[in-house]
Coordinates of C-alpha atoms in Angstrom, one line a residue:
Chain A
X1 CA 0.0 0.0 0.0
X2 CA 1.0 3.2 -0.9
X3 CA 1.3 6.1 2.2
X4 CA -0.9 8.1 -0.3
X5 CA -4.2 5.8 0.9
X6 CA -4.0 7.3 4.6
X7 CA -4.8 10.9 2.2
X8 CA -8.6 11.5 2.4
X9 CA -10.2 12.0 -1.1
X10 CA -12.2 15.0 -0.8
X11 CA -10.7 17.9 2.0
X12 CA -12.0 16.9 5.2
X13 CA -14.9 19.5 5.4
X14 CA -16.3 17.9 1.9
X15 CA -15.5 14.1 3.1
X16 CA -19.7 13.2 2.8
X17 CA -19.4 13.9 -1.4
X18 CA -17.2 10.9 -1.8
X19 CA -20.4 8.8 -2.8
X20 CA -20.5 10.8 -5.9
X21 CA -16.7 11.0 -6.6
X22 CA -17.2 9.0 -9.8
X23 CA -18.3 12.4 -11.1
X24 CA -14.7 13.7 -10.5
X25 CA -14.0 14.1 -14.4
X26 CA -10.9 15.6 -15.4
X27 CA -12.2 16.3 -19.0
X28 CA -15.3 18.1 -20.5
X29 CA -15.5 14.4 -22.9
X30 CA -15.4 12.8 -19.8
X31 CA -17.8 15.0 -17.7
X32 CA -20.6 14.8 -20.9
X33 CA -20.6 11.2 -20.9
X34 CA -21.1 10.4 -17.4
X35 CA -24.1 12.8 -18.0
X36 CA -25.5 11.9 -20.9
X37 CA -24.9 7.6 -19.0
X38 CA -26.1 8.3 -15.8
X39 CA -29.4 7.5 -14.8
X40 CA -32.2 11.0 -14.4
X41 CA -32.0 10.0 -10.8
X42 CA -28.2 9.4 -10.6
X43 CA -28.2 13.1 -12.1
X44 CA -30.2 14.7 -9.5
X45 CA -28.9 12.8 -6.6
X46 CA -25.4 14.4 -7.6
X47 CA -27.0 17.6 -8.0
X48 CA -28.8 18.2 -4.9
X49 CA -25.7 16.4 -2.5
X50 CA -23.8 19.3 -4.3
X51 CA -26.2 22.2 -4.6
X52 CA -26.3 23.0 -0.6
X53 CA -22.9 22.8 -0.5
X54 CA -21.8 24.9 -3.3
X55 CA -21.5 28.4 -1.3
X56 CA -19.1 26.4 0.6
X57 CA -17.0 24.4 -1.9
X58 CA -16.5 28.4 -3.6
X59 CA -15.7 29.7 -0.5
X60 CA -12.8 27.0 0.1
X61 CA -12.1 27.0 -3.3
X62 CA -10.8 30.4 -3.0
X63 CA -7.8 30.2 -0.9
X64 CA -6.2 27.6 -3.5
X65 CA -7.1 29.0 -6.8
X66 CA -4.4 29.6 -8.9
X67 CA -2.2 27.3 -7.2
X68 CA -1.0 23.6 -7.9
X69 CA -4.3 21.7 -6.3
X70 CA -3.5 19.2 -4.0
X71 CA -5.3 16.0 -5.1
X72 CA -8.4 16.3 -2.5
X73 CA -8.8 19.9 -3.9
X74 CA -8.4 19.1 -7.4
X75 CA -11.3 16.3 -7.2
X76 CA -13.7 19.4 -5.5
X77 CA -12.9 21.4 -8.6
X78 CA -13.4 18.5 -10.7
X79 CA -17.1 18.1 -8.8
X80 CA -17.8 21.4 -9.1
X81 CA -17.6 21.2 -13.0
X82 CA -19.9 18.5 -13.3
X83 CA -22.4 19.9 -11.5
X84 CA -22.3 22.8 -14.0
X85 CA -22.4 20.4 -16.7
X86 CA -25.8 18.9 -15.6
X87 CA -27.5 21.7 -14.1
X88 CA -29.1 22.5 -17.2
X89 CA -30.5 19.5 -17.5
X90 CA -31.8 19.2 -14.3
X91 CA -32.8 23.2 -13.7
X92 CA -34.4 23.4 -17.3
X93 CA -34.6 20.5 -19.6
X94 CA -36.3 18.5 -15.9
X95 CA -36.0 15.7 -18.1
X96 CA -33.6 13.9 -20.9
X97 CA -37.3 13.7 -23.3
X98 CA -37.2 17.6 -23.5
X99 CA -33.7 17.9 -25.4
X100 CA -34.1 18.8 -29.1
X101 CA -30.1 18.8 -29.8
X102 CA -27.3 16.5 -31.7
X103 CA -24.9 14.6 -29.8
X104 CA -23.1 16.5 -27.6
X105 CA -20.0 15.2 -28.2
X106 CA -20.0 15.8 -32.1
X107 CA -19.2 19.2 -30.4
X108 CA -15.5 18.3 -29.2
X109 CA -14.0 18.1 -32.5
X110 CA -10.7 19.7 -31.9
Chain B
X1 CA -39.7 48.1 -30.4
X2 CA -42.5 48.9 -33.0
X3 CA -43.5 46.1 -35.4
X4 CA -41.8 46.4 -38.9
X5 CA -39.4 48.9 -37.8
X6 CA -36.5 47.4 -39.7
X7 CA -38.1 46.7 -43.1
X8 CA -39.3 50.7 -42.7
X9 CA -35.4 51.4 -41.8
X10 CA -34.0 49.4 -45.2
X11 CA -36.8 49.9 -47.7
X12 CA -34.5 48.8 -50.7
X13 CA -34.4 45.4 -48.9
X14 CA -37.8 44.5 -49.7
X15 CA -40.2 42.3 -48.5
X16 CA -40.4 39.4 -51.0
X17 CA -39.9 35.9 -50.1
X18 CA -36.4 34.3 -50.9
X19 CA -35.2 31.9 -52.9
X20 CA -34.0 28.5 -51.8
X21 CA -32.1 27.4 -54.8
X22 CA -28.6 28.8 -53.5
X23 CA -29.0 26.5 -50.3
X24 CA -28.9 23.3 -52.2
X25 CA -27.7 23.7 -55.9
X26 CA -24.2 23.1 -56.9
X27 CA -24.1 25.3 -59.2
X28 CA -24.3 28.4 -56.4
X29 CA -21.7 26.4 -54.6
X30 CA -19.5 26.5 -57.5
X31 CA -20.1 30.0 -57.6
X32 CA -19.6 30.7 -53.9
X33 CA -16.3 29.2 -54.2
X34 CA -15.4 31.0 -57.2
X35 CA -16.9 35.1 -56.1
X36 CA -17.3 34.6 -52.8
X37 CA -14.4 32.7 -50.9
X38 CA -11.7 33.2 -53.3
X39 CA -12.3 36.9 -53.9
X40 CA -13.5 38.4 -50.3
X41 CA -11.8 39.1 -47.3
X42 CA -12.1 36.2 -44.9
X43 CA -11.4 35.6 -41.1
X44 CA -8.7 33.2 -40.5
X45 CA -8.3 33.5 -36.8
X46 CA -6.5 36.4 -34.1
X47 CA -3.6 37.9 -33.5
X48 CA -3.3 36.8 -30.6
X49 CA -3.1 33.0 -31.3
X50 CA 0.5 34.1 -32.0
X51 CA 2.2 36.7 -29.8
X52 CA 5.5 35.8 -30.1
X53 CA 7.9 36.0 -33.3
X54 CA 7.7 32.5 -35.1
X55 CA 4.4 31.7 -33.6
X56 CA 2.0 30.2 -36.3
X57 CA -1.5 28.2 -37.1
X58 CA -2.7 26.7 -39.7
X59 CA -5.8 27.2 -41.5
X60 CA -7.4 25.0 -43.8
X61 CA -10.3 26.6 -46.4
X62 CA -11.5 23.5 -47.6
X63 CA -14.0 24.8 -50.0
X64 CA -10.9 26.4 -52.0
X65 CA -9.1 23.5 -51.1
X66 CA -6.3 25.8 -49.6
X67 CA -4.1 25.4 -46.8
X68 CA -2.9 28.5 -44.9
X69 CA -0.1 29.4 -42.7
X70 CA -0.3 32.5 -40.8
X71 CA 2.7 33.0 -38.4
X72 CA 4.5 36.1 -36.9
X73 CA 7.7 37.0 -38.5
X74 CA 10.9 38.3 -36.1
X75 CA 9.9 41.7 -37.4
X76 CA 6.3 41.2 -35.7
X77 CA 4.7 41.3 -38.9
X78 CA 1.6 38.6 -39.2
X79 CA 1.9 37.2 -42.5
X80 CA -0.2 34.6 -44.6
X81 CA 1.4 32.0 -47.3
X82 CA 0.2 28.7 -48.9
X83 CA 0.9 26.3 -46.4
X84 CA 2.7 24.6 -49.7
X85 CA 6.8 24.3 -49.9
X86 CA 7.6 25.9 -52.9
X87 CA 9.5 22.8 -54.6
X88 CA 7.0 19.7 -55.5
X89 CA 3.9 21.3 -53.3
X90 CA 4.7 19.1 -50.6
X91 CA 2.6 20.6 -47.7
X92 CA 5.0 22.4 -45.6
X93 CA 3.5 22.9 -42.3
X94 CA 2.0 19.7 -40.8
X95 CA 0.1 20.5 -37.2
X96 CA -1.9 22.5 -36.8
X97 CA -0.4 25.8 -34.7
X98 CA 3.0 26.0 -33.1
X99 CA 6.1 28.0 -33.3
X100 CA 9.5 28.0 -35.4
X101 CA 12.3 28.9 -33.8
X102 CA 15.0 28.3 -36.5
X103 CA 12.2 28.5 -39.5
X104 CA 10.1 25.3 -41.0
X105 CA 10.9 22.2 -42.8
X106 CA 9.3 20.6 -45.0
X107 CA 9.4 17.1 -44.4
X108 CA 9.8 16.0 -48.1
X109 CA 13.5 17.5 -49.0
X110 CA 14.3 19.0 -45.9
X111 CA 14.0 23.0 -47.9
X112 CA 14.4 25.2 -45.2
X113 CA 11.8 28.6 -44.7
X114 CA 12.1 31.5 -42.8
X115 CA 9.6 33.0 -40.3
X116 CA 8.9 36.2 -42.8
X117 CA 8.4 32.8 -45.9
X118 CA 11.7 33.8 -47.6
X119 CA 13.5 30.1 -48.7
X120 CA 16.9 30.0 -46.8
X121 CA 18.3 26.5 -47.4
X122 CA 18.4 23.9 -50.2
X123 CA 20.3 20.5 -49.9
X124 CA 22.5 20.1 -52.7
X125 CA 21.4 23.4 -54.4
X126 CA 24.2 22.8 -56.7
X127 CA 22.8 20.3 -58.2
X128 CA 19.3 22.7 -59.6
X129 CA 19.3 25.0 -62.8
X130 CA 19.4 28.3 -62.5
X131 CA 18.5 28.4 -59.4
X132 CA 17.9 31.5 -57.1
X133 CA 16.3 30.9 -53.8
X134 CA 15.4 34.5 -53.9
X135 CA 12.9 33.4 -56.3
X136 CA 11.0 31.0 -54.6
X137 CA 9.9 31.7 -51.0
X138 CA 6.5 30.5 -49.7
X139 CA 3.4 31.9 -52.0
X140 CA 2.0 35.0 -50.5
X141 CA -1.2 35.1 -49.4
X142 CA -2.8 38.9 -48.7
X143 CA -3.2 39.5 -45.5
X144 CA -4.7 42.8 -43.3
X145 CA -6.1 42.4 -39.2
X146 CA -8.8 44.6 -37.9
X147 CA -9.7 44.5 -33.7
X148 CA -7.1 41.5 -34.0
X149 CA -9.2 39.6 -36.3
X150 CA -6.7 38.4 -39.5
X151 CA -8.1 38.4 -42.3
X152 CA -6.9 37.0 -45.8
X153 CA -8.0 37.5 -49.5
X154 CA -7.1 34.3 -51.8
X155 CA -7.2 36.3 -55.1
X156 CA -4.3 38.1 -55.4
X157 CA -5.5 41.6 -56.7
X158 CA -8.1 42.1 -54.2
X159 CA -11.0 45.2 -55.6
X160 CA -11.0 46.9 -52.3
X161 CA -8.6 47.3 -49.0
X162 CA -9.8 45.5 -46.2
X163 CA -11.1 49.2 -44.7
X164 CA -13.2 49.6 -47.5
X165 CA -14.6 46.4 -47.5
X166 CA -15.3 46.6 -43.9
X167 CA -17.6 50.0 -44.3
X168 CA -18.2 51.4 -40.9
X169 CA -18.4 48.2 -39.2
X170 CA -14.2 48.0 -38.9
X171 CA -15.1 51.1 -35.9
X172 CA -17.4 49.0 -33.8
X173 CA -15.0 46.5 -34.1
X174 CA -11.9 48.1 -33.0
X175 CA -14.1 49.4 -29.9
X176 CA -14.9 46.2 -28.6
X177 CA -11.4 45.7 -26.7
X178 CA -11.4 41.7 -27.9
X179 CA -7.6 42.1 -26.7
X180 CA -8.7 42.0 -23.2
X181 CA -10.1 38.3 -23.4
X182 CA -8.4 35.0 -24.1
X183 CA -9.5 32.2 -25.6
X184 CA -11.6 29.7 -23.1
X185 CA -12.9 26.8 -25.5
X186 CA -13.3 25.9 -28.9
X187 CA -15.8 23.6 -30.3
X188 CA -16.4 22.5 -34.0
X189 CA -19.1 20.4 -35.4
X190 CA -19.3 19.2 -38.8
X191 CA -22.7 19.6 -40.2
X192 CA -25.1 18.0 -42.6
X193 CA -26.3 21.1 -44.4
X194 CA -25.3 23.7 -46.2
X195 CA -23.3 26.7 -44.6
X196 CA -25.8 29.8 -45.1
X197 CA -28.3 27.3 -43.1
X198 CA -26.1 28.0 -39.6
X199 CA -25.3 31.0 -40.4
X200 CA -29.0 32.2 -41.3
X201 CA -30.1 30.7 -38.3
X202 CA -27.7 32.2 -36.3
X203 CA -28.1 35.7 -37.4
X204 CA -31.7 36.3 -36.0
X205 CA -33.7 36.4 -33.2
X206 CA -37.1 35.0 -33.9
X207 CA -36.4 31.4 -32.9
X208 CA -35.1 32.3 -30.0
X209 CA -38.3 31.6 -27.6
X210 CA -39.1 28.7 -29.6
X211 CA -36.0 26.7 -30.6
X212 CA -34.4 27.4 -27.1
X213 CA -37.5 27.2 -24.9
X214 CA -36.0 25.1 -22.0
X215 CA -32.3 26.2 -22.1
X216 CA -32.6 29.9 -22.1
X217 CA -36.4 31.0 -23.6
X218 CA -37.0 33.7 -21.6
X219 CA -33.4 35.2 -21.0
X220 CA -34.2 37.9 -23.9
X221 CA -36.3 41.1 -23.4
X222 CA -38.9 40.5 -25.0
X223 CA -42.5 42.5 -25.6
X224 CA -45.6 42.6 -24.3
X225 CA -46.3 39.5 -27.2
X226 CA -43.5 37.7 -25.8
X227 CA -41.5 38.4 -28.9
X228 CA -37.8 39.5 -29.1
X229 CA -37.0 42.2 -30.8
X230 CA -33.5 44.1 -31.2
X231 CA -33.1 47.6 -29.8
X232 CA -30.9 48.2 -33.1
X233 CA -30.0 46.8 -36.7
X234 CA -27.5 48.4 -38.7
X235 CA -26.6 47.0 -42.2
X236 CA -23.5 47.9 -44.0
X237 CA -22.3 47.1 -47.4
X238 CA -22.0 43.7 -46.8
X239 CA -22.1 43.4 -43.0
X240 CA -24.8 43.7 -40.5
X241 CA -24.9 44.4 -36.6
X242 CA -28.2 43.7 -34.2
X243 CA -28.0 44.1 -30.6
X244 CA -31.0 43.2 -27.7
X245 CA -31.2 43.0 -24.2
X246 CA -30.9 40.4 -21.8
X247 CA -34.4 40.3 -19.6
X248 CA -32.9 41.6 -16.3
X249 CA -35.9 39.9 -14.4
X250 CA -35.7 36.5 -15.6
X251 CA -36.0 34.4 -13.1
X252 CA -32.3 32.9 -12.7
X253 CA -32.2 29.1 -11.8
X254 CA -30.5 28.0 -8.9
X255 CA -26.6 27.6 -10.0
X256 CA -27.1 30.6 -11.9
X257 CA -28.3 32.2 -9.0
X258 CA -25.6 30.8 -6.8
X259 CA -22.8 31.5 -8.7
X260 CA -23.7 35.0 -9.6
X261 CA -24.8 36.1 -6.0
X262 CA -28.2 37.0 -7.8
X263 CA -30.8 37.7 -5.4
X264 CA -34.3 39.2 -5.4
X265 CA -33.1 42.6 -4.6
X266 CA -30.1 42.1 -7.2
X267 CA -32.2 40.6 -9.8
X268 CA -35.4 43.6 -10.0
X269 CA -33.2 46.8 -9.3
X270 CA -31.7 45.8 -12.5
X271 CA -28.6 47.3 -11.1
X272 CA -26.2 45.2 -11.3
X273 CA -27.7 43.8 -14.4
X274 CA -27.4 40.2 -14.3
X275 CA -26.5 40.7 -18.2
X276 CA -26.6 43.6 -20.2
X277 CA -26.3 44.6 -23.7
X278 CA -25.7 41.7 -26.6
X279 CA -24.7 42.2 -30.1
X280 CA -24.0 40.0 -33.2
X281 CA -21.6 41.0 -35.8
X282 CA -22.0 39.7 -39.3
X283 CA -18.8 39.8 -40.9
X284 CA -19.7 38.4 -44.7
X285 CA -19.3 35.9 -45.7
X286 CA -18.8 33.4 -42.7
X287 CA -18.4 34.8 -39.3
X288 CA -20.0 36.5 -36.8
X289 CA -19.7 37.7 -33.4
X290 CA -21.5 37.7 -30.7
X291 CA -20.1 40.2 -28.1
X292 CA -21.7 40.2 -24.4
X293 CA -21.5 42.7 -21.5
X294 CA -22.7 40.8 -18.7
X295 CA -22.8 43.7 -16.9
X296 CA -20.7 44.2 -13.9
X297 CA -19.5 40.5 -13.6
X298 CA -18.3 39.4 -16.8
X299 CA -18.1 40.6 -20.3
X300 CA -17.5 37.9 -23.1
X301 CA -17.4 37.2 -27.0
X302 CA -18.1 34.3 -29.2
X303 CA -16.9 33.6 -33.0
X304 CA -19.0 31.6 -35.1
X305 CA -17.5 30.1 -38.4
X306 CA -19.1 28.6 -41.2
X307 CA -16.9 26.8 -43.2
X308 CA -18.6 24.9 -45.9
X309 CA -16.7 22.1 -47.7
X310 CA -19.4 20.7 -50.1
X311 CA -23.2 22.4 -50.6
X312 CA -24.0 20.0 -47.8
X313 CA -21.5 19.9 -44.8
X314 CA -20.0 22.1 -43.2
X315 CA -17.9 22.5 -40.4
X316 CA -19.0 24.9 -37.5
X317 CA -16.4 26.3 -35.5
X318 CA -17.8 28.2 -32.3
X319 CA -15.0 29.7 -30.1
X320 CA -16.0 31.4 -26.7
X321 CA -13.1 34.1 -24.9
X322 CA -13.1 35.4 -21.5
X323 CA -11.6 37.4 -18.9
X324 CA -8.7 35.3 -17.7
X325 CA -10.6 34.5 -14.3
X326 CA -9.2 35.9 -11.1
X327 CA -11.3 33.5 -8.8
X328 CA -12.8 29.9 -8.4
X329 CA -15.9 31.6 -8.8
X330 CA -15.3 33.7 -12.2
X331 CA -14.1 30.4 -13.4
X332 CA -16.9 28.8 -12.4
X333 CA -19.5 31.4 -13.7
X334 CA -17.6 31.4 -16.9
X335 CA -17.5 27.4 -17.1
X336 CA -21.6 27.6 -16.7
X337 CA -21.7 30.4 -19.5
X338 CA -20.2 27.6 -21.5
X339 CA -22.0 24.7 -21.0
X340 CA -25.4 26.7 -21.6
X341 CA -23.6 28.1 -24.5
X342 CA -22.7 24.9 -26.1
X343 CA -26.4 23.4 -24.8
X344 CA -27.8 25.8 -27.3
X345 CA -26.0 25.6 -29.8
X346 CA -26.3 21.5 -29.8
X347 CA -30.4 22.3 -30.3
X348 CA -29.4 25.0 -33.5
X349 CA -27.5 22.1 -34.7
X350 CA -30.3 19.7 -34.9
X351 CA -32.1 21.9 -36.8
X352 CA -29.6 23.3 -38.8
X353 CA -29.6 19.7 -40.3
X354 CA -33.6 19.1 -40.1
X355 CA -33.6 22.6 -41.7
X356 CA -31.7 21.2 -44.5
X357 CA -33.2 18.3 -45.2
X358 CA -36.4 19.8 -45.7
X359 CA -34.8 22.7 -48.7
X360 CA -33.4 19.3 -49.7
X361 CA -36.8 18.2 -50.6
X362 CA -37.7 21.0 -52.5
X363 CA -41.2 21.3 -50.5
X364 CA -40.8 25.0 -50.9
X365 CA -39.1 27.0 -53.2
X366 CA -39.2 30.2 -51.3
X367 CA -38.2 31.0 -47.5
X368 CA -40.9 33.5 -46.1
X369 CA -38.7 36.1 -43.8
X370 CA -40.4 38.0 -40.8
X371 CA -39.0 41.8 -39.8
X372 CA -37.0 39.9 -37.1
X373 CA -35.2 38.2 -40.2
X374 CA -33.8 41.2 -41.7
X375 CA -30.4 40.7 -41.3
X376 CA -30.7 37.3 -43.0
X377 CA -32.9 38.9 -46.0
X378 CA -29.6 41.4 -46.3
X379 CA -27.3 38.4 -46.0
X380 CA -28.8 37.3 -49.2
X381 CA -28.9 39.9 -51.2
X382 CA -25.2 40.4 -50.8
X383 CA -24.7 37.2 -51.6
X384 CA -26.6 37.3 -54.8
X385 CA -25.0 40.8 -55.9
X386 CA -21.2 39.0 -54.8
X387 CA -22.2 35.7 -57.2
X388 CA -23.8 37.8 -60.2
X389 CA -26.4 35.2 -60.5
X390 CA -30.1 37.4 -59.0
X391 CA -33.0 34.3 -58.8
X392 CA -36.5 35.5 -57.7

């Protein structure tokens, strides 16, 4: 075992996200296919663990921006991004039978 | 915001319904490619994709089947040449942006090119006949900027300077301070449809409500009929400009809400407004620009580029530039501006190509255009003037 295992994954004040760490996607690719897989409930269980604690994540956010992130702090980052990738779809489509659109991923040509 | 206001504006315009023959017929293409992209001044990307001396992309114009390196020379200069070595038309360049230190190779005989395209080094030069590598540097390619867009004309006697062909949109332009924002993303889609289709649908706001009902419907101000309408249109020789408003009251969602610090008092003082003026450029033939002042927080601009390779595809390359962001938050706010961004977009895409397929079928022959489609109807008649060929 590596030492790094005793490291928490999230920072400690963040530690009850890590059911939903799978959504800690280092690419946009990455972060639209878990969206467009994930089950409507799988979406909106993300979404409201994350919601209530979003004023917080920004806040701690704050004091490392702009730095090399530690790991833990990275993968906060890394949930905040997907929860702006699916809060459209959660806030205004309300469901995957509303979208009118092509493939999202036709999008990431370059 | 008085009905018909535009058509009252630009009475030369007309009214009349417009032909869809140039979307589909080869024969227009042909012609496009001929008048239009070989002999106009078109956007091949900014300035400042390469700041320093040696610095370079490559842009391919695939309906003139052209390759083109623009790079900065050691003297500062941005300069355009056919990305072609000048000895058996190897292509001379092979990714796609970078930067040449000691000048570029091409990989076929190792012929060696400066940073300003002059030819410096032949293997075995001995061995050509009468053979001065004065004489064959990289091909030209005429090049101007204007707000730090480059631009490039293929012909080589272009009819009019890049100023003149402008008009008086080149001063709106250079006010815009572009300079200030980098580059955040870039996004390209290759379409089934032809390229006036995106570009049409992107230069007007009457499917705005409708198309984009979920994603952001009722973001525009918009009357008492629930209709948007633009607080100006301008048309210029060739170009056009539009600008609306934002609806300051729209109810923001929750992350919206969030990440702005938009509240109720916030949201119906309409000071801060949440977003304030937009306006689209129209740069003919194939780019616009949207430029947005969302007032007090952020202020940001997207390209649009059509870039048709046959009558029906076309690749659509949408690049959005911010503020560099200061805070987790700006970076945030900006990375939610570009997911709804791209979510729109993604539904104009679908119907670009449902759009398509229906002139395709030749149901209609004519396009009806609304007073909220003006810019589109002006579009057009450039077009038509640029390609000599007037259908009714």
């Amino acid at each position: 075992m590596e030492s790094a295992s005793a490291e928490p994954a999230l920072p400690l004040p963040f530690e009850d996200l890590a059911p939903f760490l799978d959504w800690a996607l280092e690419t946009e690719r990455a972060r639209i296919e878990k969206k467009v897989t994930a089950s409507m409930g799988e979406v909106r269980s993300f979404y409201d663990a994350m919601m209530p604690r979003l004023k917080e994540i920004l806040d701690y956010l704050e004091s490392c921006f702009d730095q090399e992130m530690p790991p833990p702090d990275r993968r906060l980052f890394l949930l905040s991004l997907s929860l702006v990738e699916v809060s459209s779809l959660v806030e205004l489509y309300r469901q995957r039978e509303s979208i009118e659109a092509c493939d999202p991923l036709r999008f990431l040509q370059f | 915001m008085r009905e018909k206001q535009w058509a009252e504006k630009y009475p030369d315009l007309g009214t009349a319904p417009l032909p869809a023959e140039p979307y589909i017929s080869d024969e227009f293409f042909a012609l496009e490619r001929d008048l239009v992209f070989y002999r106009n001044w078109i956007i091949v990307g900014r300035v400042d994709e390469i700041p320093e001396a040696g610095d370079y992309f490559v842009r391919d114009v695939a309906i003139c089947k052209a390759s083109i390196l623009v790079i900065r020379g050691s003297d500062g200069v941005v300069r355009s040449f056919h990305n072609v070595c000048s000895h058996r038309s190897n292509k001379l360049v092979l990714d796609k942006r970078g930067s040449c230190a000691g000048g570029m190779y091409c990989h076929f005989h190792n012929w060696l090119y400066s940073d300003k395209g002059a030819l410096v080094r032949v293997p075995d030069e001995e061995n050509f006949f009468d053979f001065d590598k004065r004489d064959h540097g990289l091909k030209p390619v005429i090049t101007d900027t204007c707000g730090g867009f480059v631009f490039i004309h293929l012909h080589p006697e272009p009819v009019e300077t890049l100023h003149d062909y402008l008009d008086g949109i080149s001063d709106r332009l250079n006010d815009q301070h572009f300079h200030e924002m980098t580059l955040m993303q870039t996004y390209g889609v290759t379409e089934s449809a032809n390229w006036k289709v995106g570009l049409d649908a992107q230069n007007e706001l009457y499917h705005f409500p409708f198309q984009h009902r979920w994603i952001s419907g009722d973001s525009l101000l918009m009357n008492d009929k629930k209709q948007c309408r633009y607080r100006d249109v301008t048309l210029y020789n060739y170009h056009s400009a539009w600008s609306c408003e934002y609806d300051p009251v729209s109810k923001p969602t929750p992350l919206k809400a969030a990440l702005f610090k938009i509240n109720k008092k916030t949201r119906t003082s309409r000071l801060p407004r949440m977003i304030g003026d937009t306006e689209l450029f129209t740069l003919f033939p194939n780019f616009a620009i949207v430029v947005m002042r969302v007032g007090g927080v952020m202020t940001s601009y997207l390209t649009y580029q059509f870039w048709p390779s046959t009558v029906d595809s076309t690749l659509w390359e949408i690049r959005i530039h911010f503020r560099k962001p200061q805070t987790a938050r700006e970076l945030l706010q900006q990375e939610y501006y570009k997911c709804i961004t791209r979510d729109t977009l993604q539904e104009d895409t679908a119907s670009h190509e449902t759009v398509h397929k229906g002139l395709v079928s030749r149901a209609n022959s004519h396009m009806i255009l609304q007073d909220n489609e003006i810019a589109i109807r002006h579009f057009h008649k450039v077009l038509q003037d640029r390609v000599g060929l007037h259908l009714n």
